[in-house]
Coordinates of C-alpha atoms in Angstrom, one line a residue:
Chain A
X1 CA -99.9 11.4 -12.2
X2 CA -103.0 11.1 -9.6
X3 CA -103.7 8.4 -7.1
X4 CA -106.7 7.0 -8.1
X5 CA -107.5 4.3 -5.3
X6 CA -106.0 3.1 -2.1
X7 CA -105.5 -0.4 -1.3
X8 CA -104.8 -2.0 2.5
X9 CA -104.8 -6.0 2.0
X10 CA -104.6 -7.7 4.7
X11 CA -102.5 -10.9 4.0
X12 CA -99.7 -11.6 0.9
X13 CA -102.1 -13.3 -1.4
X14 CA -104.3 -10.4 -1.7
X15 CA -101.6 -7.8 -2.0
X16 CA -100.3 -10.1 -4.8
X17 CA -103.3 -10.0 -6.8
X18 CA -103.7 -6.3 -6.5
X19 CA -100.5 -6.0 -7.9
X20 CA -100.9 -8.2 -11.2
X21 CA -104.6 -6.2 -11.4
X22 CA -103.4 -2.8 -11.2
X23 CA -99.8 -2.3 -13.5
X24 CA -99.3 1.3 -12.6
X25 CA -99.0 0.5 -8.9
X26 CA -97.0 1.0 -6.1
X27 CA -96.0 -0.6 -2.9
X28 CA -96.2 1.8 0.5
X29 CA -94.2 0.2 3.5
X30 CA -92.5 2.8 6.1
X31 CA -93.4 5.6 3.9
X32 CA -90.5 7.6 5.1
X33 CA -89.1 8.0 1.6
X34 CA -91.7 7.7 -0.4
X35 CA -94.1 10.0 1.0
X36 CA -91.0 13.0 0.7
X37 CA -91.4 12.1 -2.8
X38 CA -95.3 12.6 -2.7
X39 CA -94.3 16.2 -1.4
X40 CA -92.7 16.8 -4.3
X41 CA -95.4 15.2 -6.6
X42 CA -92.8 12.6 -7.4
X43 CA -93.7 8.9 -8.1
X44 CA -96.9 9.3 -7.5
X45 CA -98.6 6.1 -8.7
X46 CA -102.1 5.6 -9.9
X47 CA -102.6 2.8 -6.9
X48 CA -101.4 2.7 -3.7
X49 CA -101.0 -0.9 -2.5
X50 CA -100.1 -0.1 1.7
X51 CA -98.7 -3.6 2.8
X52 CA -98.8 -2.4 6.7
X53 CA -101.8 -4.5 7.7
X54 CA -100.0 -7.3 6.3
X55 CA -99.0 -9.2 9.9
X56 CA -97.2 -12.1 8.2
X57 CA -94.5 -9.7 6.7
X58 CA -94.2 -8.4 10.0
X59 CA -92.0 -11.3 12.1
X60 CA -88.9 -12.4 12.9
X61 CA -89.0 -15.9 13.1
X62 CA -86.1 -18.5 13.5
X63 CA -85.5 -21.6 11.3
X64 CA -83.0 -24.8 12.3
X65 CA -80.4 -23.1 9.6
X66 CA -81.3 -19.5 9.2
X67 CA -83.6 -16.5 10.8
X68 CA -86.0 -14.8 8.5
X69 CA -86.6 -11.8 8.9
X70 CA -90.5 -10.4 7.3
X71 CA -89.9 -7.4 4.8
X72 CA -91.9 -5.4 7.0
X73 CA -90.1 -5.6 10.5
X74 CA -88.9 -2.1 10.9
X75 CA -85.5 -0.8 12.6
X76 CA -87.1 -0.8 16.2
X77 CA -88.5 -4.3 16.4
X78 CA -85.2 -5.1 14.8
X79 CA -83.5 -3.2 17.5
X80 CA -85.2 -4.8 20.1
X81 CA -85.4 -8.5 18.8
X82 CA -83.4 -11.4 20.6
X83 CA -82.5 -13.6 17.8
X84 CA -81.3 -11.1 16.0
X85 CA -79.0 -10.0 19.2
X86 CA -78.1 -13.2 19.5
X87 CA -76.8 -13.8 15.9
X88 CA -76.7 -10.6 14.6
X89 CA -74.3 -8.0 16.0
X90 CA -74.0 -6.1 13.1
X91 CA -77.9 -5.8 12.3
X92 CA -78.1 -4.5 15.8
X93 CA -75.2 -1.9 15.4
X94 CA -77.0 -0.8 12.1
X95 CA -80.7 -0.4 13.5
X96 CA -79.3 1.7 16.5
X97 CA -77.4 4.0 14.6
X98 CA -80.2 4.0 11.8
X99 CA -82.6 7.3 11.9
X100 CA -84.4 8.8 14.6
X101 CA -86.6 6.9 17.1
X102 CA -89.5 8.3 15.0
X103 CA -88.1 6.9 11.5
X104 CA -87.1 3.6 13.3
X105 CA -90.3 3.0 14.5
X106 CA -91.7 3.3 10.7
X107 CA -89.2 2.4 8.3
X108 CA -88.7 -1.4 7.3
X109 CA -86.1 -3.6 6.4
X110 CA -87.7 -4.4 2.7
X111 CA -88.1 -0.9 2.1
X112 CA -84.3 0.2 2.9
X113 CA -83.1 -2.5 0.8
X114 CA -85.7 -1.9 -1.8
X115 CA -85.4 2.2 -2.0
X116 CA -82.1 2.9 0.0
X117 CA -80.3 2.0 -2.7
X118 CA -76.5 3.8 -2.5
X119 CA -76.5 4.6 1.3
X120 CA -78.6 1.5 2.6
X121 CA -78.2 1.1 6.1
X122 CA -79.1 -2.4 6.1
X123 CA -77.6 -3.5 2.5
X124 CA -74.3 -4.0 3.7
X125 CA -75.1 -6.1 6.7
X126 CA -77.1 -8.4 4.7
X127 CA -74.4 -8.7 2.0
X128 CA -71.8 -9.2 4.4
X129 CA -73.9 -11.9 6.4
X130 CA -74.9 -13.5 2.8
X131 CA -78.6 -13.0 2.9
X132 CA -80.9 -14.1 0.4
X133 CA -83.9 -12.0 -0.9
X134 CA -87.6 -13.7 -1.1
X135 CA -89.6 -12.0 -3.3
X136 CA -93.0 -13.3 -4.5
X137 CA -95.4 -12.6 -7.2
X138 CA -99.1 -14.3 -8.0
X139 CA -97.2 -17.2 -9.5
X140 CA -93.7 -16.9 -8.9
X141 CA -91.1 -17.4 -6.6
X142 CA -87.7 -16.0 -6.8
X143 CA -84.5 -16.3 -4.3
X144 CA -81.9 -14.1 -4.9
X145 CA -78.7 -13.3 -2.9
X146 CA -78.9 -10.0 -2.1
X147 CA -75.3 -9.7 -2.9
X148 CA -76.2 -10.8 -6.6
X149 CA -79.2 -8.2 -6.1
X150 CA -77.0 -5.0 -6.7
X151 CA -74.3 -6.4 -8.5
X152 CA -76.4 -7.5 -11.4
X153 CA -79.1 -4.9 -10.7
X154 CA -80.5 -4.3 -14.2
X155 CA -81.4 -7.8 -14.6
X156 CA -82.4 -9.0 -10.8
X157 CA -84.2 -5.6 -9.8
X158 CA -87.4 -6.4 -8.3
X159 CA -90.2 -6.8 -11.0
X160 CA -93.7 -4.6 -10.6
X161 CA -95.5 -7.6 -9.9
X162 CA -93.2 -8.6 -7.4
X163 CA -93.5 -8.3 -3.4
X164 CA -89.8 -8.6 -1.1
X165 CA -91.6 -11.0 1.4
X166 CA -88.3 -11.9 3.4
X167 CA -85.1 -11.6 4.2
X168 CA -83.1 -15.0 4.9
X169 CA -80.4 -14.6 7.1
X170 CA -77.5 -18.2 8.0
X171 CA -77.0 -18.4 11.4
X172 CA -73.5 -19.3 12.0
X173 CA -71.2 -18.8 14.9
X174 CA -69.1 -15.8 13.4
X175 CA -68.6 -12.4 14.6
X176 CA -69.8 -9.4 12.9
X177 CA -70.0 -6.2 13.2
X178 CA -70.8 -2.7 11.7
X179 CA -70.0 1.1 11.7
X180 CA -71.2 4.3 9.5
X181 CA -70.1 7.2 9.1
X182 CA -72.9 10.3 9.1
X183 CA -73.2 13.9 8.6
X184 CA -75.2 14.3 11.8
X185 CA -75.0 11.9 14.6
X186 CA -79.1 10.7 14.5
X187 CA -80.6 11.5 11.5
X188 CA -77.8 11.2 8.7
X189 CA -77.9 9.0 5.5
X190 CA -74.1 7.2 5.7
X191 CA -71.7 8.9 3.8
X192 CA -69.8 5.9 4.3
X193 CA -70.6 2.6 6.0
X194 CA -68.7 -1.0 6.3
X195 CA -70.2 -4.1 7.8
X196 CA -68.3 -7.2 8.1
X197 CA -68.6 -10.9 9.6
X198 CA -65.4 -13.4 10.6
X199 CA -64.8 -16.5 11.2
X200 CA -62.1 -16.9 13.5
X201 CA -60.3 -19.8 15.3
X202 CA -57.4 -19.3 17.5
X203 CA -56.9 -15.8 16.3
X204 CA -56.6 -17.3 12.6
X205 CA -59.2 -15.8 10.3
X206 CA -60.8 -18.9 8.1
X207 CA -63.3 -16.8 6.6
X208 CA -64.4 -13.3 6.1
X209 CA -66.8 -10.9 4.4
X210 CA -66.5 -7.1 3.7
X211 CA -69.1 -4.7 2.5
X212 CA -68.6 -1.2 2.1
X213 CA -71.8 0.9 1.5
X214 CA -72.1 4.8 -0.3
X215 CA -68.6 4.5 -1.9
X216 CA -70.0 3.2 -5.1
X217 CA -73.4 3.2 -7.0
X218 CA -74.1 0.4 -4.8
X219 CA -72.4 -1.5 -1.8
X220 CA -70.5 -4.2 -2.6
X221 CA -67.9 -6.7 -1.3
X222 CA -64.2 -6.3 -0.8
X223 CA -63.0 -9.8 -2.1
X224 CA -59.4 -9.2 -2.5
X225 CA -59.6 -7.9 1.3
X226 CA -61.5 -11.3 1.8
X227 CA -59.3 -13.3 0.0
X228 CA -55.7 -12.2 1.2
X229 CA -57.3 -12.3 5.0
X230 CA -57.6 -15.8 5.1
X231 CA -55.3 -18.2 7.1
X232 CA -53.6 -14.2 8.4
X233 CA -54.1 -13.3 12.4
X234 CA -56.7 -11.1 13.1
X235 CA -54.6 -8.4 13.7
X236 CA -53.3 -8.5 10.1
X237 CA -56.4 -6.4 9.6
X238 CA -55.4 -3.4 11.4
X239 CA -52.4 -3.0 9.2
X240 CA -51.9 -1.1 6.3
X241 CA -51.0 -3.7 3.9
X242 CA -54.7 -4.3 4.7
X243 CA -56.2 -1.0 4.9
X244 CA -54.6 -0.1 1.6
X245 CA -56.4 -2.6 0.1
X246 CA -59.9 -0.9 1.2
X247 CA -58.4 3.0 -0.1
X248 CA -57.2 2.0 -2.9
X249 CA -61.2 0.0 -3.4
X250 CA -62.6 2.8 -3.0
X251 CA -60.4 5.2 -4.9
X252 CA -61.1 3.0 -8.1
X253 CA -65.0 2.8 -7.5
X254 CA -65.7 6.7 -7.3
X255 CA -62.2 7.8 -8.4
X256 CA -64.6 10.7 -10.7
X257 CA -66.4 11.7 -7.4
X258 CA -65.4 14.7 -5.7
X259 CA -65.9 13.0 -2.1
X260 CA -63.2 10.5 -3.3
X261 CA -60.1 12.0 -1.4
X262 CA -61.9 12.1 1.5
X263 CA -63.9 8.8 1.7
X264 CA -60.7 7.6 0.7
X265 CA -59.2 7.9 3.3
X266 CA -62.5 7.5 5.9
X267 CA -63.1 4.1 4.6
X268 CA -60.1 3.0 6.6
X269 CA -61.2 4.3 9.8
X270 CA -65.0 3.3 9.1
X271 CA -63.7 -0.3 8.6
X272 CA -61.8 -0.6 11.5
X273 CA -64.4 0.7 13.9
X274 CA -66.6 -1.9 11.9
X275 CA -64.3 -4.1 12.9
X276 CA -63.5 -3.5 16.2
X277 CA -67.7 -3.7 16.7
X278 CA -67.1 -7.3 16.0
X279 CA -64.4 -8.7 17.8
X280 CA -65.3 -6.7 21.1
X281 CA -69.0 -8.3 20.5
X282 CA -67.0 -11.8 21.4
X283 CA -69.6 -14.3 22.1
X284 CA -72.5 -12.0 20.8
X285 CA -71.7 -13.2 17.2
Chain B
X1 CA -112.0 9.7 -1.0
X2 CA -111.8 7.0 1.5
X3 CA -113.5 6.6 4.8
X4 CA -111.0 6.1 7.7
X5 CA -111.6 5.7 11.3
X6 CA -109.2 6.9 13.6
X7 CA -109.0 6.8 17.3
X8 CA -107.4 10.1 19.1
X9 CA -106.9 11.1 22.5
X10 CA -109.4 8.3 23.1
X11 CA -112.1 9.7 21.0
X12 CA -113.5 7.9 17.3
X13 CA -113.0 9.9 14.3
X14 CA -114.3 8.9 10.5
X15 CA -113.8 11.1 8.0
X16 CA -113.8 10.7 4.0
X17 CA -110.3 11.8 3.0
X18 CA -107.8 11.9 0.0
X19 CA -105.8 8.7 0.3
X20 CA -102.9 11.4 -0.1
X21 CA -103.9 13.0 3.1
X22 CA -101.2 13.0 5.5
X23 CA -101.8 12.5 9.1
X24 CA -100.4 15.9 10.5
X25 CA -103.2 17.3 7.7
X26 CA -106.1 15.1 9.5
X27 CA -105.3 15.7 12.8
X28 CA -104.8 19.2 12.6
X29 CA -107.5 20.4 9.4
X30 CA -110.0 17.7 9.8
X31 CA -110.3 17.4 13.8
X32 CA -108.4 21.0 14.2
X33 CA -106.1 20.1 16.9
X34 CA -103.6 22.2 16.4
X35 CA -101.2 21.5 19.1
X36 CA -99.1 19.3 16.7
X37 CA -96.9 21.4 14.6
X38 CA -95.2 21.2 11.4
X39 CA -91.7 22.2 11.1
X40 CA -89.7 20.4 8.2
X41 CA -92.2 18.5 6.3
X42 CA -89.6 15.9 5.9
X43 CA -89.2 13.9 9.0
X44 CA -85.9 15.6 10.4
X45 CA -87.1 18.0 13.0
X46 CA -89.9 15.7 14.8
X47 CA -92.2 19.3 15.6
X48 CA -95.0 16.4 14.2
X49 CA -94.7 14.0 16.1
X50 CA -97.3 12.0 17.8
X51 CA -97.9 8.7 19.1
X52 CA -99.4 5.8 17.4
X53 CA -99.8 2.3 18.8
X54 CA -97.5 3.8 21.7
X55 CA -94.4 4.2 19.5
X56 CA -93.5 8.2 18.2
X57 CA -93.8 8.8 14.3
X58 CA -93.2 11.7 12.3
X59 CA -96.9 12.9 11.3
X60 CA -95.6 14.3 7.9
X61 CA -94.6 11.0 7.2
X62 CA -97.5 9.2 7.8
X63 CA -100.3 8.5 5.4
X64 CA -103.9 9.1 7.1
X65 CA -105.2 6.3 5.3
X66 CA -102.3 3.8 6.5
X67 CA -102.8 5.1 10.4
X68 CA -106.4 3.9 10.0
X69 CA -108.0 1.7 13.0
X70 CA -104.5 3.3 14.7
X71 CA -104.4 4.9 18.3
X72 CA -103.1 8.3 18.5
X73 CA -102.3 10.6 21.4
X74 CA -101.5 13.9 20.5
X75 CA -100.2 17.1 22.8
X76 CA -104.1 17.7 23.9
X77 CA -104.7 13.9 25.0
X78 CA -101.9 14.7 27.8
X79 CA -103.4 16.6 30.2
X80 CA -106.5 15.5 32.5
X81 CA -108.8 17.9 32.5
X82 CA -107.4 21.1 34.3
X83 CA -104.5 18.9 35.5
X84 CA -101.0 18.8 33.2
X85 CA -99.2 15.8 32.4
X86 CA -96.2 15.3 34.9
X87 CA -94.0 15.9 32.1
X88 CA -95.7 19.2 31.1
X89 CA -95.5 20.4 34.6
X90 CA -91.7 19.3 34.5
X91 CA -91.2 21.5 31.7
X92 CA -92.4 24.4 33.0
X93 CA -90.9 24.0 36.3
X94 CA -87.2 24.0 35.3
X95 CA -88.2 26.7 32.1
X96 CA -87.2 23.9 29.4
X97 CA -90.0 25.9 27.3
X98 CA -88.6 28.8 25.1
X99 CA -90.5 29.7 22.0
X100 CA -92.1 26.4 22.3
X101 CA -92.8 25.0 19.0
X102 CA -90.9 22.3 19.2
X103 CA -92.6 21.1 22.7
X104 CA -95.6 19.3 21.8
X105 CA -93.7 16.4 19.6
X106 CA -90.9 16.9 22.1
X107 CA -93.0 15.9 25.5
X108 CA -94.6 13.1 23.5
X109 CA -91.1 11.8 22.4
X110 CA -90.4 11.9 26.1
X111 CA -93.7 10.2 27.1
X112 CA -93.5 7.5 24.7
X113 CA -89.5 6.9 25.9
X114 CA -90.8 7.3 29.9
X115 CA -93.7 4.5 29.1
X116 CA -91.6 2.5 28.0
X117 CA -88.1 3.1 30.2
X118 CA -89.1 5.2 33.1
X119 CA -85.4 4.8 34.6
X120 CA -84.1 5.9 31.6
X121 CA -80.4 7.1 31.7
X122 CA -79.1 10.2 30.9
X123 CA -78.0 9.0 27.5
X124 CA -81.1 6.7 27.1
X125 CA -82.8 10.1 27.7
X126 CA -80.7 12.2 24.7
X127 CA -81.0 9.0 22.4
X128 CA -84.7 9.1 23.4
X129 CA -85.6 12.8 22.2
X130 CA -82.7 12.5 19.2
X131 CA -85.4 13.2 16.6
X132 CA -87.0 16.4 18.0
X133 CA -84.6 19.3 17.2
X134 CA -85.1 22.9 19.5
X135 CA -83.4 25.9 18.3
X136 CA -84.1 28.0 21.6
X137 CA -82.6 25.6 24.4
X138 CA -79.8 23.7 24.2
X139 CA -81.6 20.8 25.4
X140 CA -79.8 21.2 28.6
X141 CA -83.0 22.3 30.5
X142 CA -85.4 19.8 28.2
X143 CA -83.3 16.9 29.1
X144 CA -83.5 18.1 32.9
X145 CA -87.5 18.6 33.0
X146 CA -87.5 14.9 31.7
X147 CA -85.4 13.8 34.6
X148 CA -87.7 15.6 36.9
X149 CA -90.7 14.5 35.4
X150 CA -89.2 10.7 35.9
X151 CA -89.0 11.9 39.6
X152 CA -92.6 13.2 39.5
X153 CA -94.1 10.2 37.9
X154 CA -91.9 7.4 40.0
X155 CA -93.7 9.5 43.1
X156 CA -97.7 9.7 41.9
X157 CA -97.0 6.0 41.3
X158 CA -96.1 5.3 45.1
X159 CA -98.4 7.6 46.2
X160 CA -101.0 5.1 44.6

């Protein structure tokens, strides 16, 4: 297909209208996946809708309940932003280890959840810190866990009329944390990646969330992990009554995969750095 | 085509371009500075990179049309007339310089990181040039010019 026009609206209302105009068209935010697929003269749309110029996607802003982060906020103003270090450990842990200074300074939040799909950076922070997904069309609205996003995919995938606006993130006084697992220290895609947030009090866990990211067709939650945590010292965790759990998670989701043996076995570690990322962050949430 | 007006090494550029244009492509076919180099095409080796707004991107992976209205200094808006940039000097001091490909998007990584952090740390130094890749080096003697060019900067500034 050819590009036939070019568009650079400067507000949501106007990007919203060029996309219920124009039905063969596509959203540009970083770029940094979608123009490799240019090179290859892949998904090439007929219009180019380019929401940089689109300040109002482009802020972190904190609410009495929850921080929203805009859809076009990319890994360094992420990296660099006080709420989210103050609420956030695991975002933070995620934009550092995310790309090079170059892509971080390009690619966006919306468009790693949007394209990243399997090896998201950011997915499994948000699912584990039970985000909600904003995204807007010329006449609708449409909230969607972002949990519920990739788990029921076919039906809740975003719509071509549809923007991701923002990103709405709880604050609440748990820890979290995050580690991945690349091929090369800077620049990898995760081969495997875990994010988590806890609730604990007096070394009880009340409440806990697991993601694990690139050991299935999407990430997704470890609710038996979750469950069977709950009321156990945080130490319980570390154990392999615990960790077995997790393998045996990850065995059943790509048990046809080749990298099954290994990520296996890597989940276990990858989790536990996660994990140790969180409770060292102590006060940092 | 589009008309787009960018702003580079402190001089204004309109052209009519394909919205497909890439940035590396305009700088270096429509304005012909050819100081910023492509290595990978896909955003991995950071040969391309330049700044923009005073934050590094990978050129390859940056539509023209988006930088429009954008600053951009590339390897040629670094030196002052006959006069290098500190860092440029610092490079060829301590011989960080080998085949020299990678060297434009690699002093500009070290400008933008210097600009921002000029006491950067070792590490905050190695985190800061993690997207340019040199084959020739070892980075030993890159990551050393940096620290002398910190040590050449810090000084012009108290000579002021």
């Amino acid at each position: 297909m050819k590009l036939l026009s070019f568009f650079q609206p400067n507000n949501i209302d106007e990007a919203k209208v060029l996309l219920s105009k124009y039905e063969n068209s596509k959203l540009l935010a970083g770029g940094t996946d979608l123009l490799l697929d240019f090179k290859k003269d892949m998904n090439v749309p007929q219009y180019l809708i380019d929401l940089s110029k689109i300040l109002e996607l482009k802020s972190i802003v904190e609410n009495e309940s929850d921080i929203t982060i805009g859809s076009m906020v990319t890994f360094t103003q992420v990296k660099g932003n006080k709420l989210i270090k103050d609420n956030f450990n695991s975002i933070i842990l995620c934009a550092k280890s995310m790309g090079s200074p170059q892509i971080r300074n390009v690619a966006t939040i919306g468009g790693n959840i949007i394209n990243g799909a399997v090896a998201a950076d950011i997915v499994p922070c948000v699912i584990s810190l039970d985000g909600i997904l904003v995204f807007e069309s010329i006449d609708t609205l449409r909230e969607v866990r972002c949990e519920d996003y990739f788990r029921n995919n076919s039906i809740e995938k975003i719509k071509g009329n549809e923007i991701l606006t923002k990103i709405i993130i709880p604050k609440r006084p748990w820890l979290s944390g995050y580690y991945k697992l690349g091929k090369r220290n800077s620049l990898a895609i995760a081969r495997a990646n875990t994010a988590l947030s806890l609730s604990i009090e007096e070394n009880i866990i009340k409440d806990l969330r697991v993601c694990l990211g690139a050991v299935g067709k999407f990430p997704f939650r470890v609710n038996e992990l979750e469950s069977r945590a709950v009321g156990k010292i945080v130490e319980w965790l570390f154990d392999d009554e615990a960790l077995n759990i997790l393998e045996n998670t990850v065995y059943e989701s790509i048990k046809e995969r080749k990298t099954m043996p290994f990520k296996r076995n890597a989940i276990k570690g990858v989790f536990k750095n996660a994990l140790l990322s969180a409770v060292e962050s102590g006060g940092n949430k | 085509m589009i008309e787009v007006t960018l702003k580079i090494n402190g001089k204004m550029y309109t052209r009519k371009i394909n919205p497909m244009l890439r940035l590396i492509d305009f700088i270096r076919d429509e304005i012909k500075l050819k100081g910023t180099k492509e290595g990978c095409g896909e955003g991995e080796c950071g040969a391309c990179t330049v700044i923009m707004n005073g934050k590094t991107v990978n050129s390859c992976l940056v539509l023209a049309a988006s930088a429009n209205g954008a600053e951009i200094t590339t390897i040629e808006g670094l030196s002052n007339g006959d006069h290098l940039h500190p860092i440029q000097e610092a490079f060829i001091e301590v011989g960080a310089v080998q085949c020299g490909y990678c060297i434009p998007g690699m002093i500009l990584s070290t400008k933008a990181l210097l600009d921002e952090n000029l006491d950067a740390t070792e590490a905050q130094i190695k985190e800061g040039i993690s997207g340019n890749l040199c084959r020739c080096t070892g980075y030993t003697k890159i990551v050393e010019g940096v620290k002398i060019a910190q040590k050449k900067i810090i000084n012009s500034q108290e000579g002021d």
